[in-house]
CSV table of C-alpha atoms in Angstrom, one decimal:
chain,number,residue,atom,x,y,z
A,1,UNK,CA,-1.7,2.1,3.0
A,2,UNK,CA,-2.4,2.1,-0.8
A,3,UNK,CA,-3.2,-1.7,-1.0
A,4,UNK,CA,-0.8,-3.2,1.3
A,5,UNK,CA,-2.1,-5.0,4.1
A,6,UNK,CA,0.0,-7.7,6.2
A,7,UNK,CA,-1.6,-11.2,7.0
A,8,UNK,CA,-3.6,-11.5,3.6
A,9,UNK,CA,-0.9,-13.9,1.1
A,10,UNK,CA,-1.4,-16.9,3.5
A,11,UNK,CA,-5.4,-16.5,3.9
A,12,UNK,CA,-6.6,-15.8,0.3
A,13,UNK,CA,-3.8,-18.2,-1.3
A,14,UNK,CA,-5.0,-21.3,1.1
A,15,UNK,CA,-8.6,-20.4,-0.3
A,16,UNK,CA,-7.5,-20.1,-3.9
A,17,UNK,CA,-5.1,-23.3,-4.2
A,18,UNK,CA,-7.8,-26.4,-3.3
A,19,UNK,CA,-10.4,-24.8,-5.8
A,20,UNK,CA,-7.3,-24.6,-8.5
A,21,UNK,CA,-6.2,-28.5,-7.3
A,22,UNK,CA,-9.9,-29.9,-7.7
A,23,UNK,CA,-10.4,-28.4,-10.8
A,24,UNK,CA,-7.0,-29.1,-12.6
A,25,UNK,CA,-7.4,-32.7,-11.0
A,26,UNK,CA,-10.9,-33.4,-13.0
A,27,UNK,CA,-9.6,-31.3,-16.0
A,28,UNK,CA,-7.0,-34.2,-16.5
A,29,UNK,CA,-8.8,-37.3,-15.8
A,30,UNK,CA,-12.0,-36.0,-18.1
A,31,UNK,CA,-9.5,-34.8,-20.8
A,32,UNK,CA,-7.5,-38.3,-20.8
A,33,UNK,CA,-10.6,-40.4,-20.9
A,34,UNK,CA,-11.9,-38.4,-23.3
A,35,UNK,CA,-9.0,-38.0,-25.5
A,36,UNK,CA,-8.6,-41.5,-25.3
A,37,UNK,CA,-12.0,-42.4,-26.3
A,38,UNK,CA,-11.8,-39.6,-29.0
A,39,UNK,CA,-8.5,-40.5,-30.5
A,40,UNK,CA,-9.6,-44.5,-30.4
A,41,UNK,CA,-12.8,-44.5,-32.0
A,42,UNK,CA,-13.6,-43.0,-35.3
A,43,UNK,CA,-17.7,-42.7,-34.3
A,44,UNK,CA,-16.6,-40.7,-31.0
A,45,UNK,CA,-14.2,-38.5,-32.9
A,46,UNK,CA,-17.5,-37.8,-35.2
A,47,UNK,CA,-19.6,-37.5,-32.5
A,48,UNK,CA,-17.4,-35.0,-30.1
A,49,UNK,CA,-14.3,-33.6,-32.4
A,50,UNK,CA,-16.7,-30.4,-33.1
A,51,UNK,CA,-18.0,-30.0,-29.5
A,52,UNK,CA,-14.7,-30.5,-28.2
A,53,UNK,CA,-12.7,-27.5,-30.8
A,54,UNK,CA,-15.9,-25.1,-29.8
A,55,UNK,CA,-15.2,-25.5,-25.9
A,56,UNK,CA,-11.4,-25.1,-27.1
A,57,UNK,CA,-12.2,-21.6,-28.4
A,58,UNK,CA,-14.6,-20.4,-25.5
A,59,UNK,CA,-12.3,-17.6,-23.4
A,60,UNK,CA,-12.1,-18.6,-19.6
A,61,UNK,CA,-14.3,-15.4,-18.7
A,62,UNK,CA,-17.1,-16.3,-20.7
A,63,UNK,CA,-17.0,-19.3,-18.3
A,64,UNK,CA,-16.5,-17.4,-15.5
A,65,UNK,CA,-19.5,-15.8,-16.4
A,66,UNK,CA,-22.0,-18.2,-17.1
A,67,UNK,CA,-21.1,-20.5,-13.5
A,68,UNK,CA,-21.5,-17.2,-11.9
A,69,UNK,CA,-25.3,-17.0,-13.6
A,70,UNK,CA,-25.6,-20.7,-13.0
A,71,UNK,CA,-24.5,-21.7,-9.4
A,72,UNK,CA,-24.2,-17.7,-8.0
A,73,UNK,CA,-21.2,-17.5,-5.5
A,74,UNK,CA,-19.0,-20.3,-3.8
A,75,UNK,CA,-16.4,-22.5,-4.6
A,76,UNK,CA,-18.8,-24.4,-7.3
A,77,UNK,CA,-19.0,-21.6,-10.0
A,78,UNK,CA,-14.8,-21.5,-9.6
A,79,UNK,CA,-14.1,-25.4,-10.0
A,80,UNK,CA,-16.5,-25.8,-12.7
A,81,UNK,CA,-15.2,-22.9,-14.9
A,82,UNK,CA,-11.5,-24.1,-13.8
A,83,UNK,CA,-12.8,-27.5,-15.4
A,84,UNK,CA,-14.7,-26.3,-18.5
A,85,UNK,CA,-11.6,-24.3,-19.1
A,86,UNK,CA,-8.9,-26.5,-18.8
A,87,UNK,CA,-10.2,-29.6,-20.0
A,88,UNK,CA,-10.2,-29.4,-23.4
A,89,UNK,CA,-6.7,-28.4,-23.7
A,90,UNK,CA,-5.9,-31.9,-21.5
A,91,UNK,CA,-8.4,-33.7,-24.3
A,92,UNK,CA,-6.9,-32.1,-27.5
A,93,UNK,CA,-3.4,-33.2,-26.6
A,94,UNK,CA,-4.7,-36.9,-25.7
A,95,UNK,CA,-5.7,-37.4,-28.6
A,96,UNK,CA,-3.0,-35.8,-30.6
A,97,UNK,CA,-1.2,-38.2,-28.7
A,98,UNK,CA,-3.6,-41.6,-29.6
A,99,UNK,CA,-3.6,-40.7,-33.5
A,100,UNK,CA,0.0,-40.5,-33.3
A,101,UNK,CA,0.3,-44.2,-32.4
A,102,UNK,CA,2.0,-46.1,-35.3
A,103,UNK,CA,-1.2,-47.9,-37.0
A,104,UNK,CA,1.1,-50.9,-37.5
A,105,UNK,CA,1.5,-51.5,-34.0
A,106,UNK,CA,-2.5,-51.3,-33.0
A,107,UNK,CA,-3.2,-53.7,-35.6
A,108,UNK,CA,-0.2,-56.3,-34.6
A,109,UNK,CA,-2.1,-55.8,-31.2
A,110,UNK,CA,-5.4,-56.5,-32.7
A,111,UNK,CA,-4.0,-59.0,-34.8
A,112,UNK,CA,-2.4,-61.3,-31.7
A,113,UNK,CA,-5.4,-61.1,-29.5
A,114,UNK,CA,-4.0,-58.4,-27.1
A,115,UNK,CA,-6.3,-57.7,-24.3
A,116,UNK,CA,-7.7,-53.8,-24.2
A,117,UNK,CA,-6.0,-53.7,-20.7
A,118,UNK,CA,-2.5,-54.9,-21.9
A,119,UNK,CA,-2.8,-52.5,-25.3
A,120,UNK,CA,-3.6,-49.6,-23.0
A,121,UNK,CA,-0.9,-50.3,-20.4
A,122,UNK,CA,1.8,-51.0,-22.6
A,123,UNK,CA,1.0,-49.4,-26.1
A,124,UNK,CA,-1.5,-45.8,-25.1
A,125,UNK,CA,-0.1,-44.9,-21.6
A,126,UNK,CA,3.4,-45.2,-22.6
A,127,UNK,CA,3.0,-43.3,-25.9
A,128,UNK,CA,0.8,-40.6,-24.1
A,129,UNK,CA,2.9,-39.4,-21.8
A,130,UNK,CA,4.7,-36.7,-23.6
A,131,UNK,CA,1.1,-35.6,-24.8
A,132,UNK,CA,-0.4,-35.5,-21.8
A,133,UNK,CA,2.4,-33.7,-19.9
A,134,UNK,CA,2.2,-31.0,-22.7
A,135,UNK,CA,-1.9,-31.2,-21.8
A,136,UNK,CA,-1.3,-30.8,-18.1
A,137,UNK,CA,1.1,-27.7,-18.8
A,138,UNK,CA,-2.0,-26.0,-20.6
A,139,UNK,CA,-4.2,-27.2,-18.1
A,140,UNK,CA,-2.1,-25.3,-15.5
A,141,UNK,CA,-1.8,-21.8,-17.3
A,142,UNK,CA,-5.8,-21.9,-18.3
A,143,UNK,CA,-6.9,-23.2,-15.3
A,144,UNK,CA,-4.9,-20.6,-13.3
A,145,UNK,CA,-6.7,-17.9,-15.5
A,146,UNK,CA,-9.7,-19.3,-14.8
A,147,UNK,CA,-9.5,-19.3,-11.1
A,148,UNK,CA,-8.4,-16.1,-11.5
A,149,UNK,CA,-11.4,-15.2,-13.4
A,150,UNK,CA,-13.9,-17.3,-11.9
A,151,UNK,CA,-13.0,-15.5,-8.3
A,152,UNK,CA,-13.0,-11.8,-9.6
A,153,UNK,CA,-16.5,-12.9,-10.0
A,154,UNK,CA,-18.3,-16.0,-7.9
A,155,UNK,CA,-15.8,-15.7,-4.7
A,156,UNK,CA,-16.0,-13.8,-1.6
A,157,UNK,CA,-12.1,-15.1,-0.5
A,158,UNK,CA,-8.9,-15.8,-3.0
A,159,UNK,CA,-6.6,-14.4,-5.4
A,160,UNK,CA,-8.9,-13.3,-8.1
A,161,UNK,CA,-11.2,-11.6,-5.5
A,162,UNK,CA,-8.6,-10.2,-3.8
A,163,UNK,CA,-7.2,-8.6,-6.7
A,164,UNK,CA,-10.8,-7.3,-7.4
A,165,UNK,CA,-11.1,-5.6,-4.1
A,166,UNK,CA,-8.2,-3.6,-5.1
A,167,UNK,CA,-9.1,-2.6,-8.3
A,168,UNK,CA,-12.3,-1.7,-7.6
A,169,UNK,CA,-11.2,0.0,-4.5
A,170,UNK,CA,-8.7,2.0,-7.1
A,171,UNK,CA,-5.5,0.6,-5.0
A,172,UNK,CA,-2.6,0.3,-7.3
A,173,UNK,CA,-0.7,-1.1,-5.6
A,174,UNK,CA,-2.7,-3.5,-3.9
A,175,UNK,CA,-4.0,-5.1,-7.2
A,176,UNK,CA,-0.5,-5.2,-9.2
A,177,UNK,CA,0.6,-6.9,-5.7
A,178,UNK,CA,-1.7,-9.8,-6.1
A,179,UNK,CA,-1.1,-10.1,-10.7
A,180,UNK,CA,2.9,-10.4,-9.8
A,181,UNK,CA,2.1,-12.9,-7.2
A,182,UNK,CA,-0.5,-14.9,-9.8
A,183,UNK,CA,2.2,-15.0,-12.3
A,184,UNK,CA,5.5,-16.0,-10.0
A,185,UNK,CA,3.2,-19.1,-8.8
A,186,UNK,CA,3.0,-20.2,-12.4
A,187,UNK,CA,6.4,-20.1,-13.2
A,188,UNK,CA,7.3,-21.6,-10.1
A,189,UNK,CA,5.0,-24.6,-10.4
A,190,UNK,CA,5.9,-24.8,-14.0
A,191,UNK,CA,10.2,-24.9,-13.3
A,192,UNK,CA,10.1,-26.4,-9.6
A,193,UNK,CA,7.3,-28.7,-10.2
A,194,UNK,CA,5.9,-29.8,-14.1
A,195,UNK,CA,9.2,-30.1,-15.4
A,196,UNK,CA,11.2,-32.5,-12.4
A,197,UNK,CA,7.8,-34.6,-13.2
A,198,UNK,CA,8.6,-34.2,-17.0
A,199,UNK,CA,11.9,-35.3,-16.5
A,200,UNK,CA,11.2,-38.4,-14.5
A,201,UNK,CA,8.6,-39.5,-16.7
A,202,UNK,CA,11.1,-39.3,-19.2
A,203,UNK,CA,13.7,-40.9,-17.3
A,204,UNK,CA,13.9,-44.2,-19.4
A,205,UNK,CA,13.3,-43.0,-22.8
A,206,UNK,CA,16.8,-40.6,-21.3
A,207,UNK,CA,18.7,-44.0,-20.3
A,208,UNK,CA,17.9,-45.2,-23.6
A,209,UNK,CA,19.1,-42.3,-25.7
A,210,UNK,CA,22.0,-41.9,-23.2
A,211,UNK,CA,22.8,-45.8,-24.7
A,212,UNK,CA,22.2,-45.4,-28.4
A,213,UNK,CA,24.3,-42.2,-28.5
A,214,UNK,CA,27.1,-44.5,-26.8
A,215,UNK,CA,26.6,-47.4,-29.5
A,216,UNK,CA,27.0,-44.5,-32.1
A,217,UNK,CA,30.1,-42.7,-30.6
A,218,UNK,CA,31.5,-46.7,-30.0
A,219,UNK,CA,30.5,-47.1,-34.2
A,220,UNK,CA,32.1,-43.6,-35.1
A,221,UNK,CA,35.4,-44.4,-33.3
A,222,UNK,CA,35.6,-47.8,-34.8
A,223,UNK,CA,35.6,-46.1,-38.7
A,224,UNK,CA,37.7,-43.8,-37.8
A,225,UNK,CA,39.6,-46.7,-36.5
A,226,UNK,CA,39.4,-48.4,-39.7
């Protein structure tokens, strides 16, 4: 059959997609608490800037290798290299995103007794969003890799280890099969999913340009009025 066998798509893909949605999931709740934390506090960003840039320029498979050493095979080695992959692409953006906060604001904030909860409701989250949208597209792309990576090693079931099986097995057709599929699913999520998200996130600060370029038009017509 040269790498074509019916039935597999459904089987490795439903073993593949919970490892990838755990591991994206912590990636993005560790890389906003952290890039918060970073971004907010000059003794943090001392503390973890470096250690954070270092995990930044570690490659997915040496990740993929080192879970595989450390927890052997199961779903464990994959989530924990989809994590230490993604998440520091998540945290980098954050706090991009918290340093990019008008000083002026956080110290009218300070300076009127806003309560930490209120400041990060209505001043961070707000501000962040575009940041960590742009962390969560990373997160997708690298954490994809990285299941990719981490299966071809740690899994006995999935996309990466299917597209092992073929290789190794010296099926061309077979592994190119399961790469094409790898990268459709990423456009897909990315144009079907990330950017609707994007775009309803977005939705007010839309409304709100939709009105100022009305009040502009209204001034333009009024000169030329005039």
């Amino acid at each position: 059959h040269g790498g074509i066998v019916r039935g597999e798509f459904v089987e490795h893909f439903a073993a593949t997609l919970p490892r990838f949605g755990v591991g994206l999931a912590i990636s993005m709740a560790l890389g906003i608490l952290t890039g918060i934390l970073i971004g907010a506090s000059k003794l943090v960003e001392a503390l973890f800037r470096d250690t954070l840039l270092v995990l930044l320029a570690l490659p997915a498979i040496i990740w993929a290798f080192l879970t595989q050493m450390w927890f052997g095979l199961g779903d464990d080695a994959v989530v924990i290299t989809t994590v230490l992959s993604a998440f520091p692409f998540a945290a980098v953006n954050v706090v991009e995103g918290v340093q990019a906060i008008p000083r002026d604001l956080r110290r009218m904030s300070t300076a009127f007794g806003v309560s930490r909860y209120r400041r990060l409701r209505h001043l961070q989250l707000p501000a962040l969003t575009g940041y960590v949208f742009a962390g969560l597209r990373f997160a997708v792309i690298v954490g994809w890799n990285a299941v990719l990576l981490a299966e071809w090693f740690s899994a006995s079931a999935g996309v990466g280890w299917r597209s092992r099986y073929w290789y190794d097995a010296n099926r061309y057709k077979g592994f190119v099969a399961w790469v094409v599929i790898f990268i459709v699913f990423i456009v897909l999520v990315d144009r079907l999913v990330l950017v609707r998200l994007q775009r309803r996130a977005f939705r007010w600060r839309d409304a709100q340009l939709s009105a100022i370029q009305r009040k502009a038009e209204e001034v333009d017509l009024g000169v030329k009025g005039a």
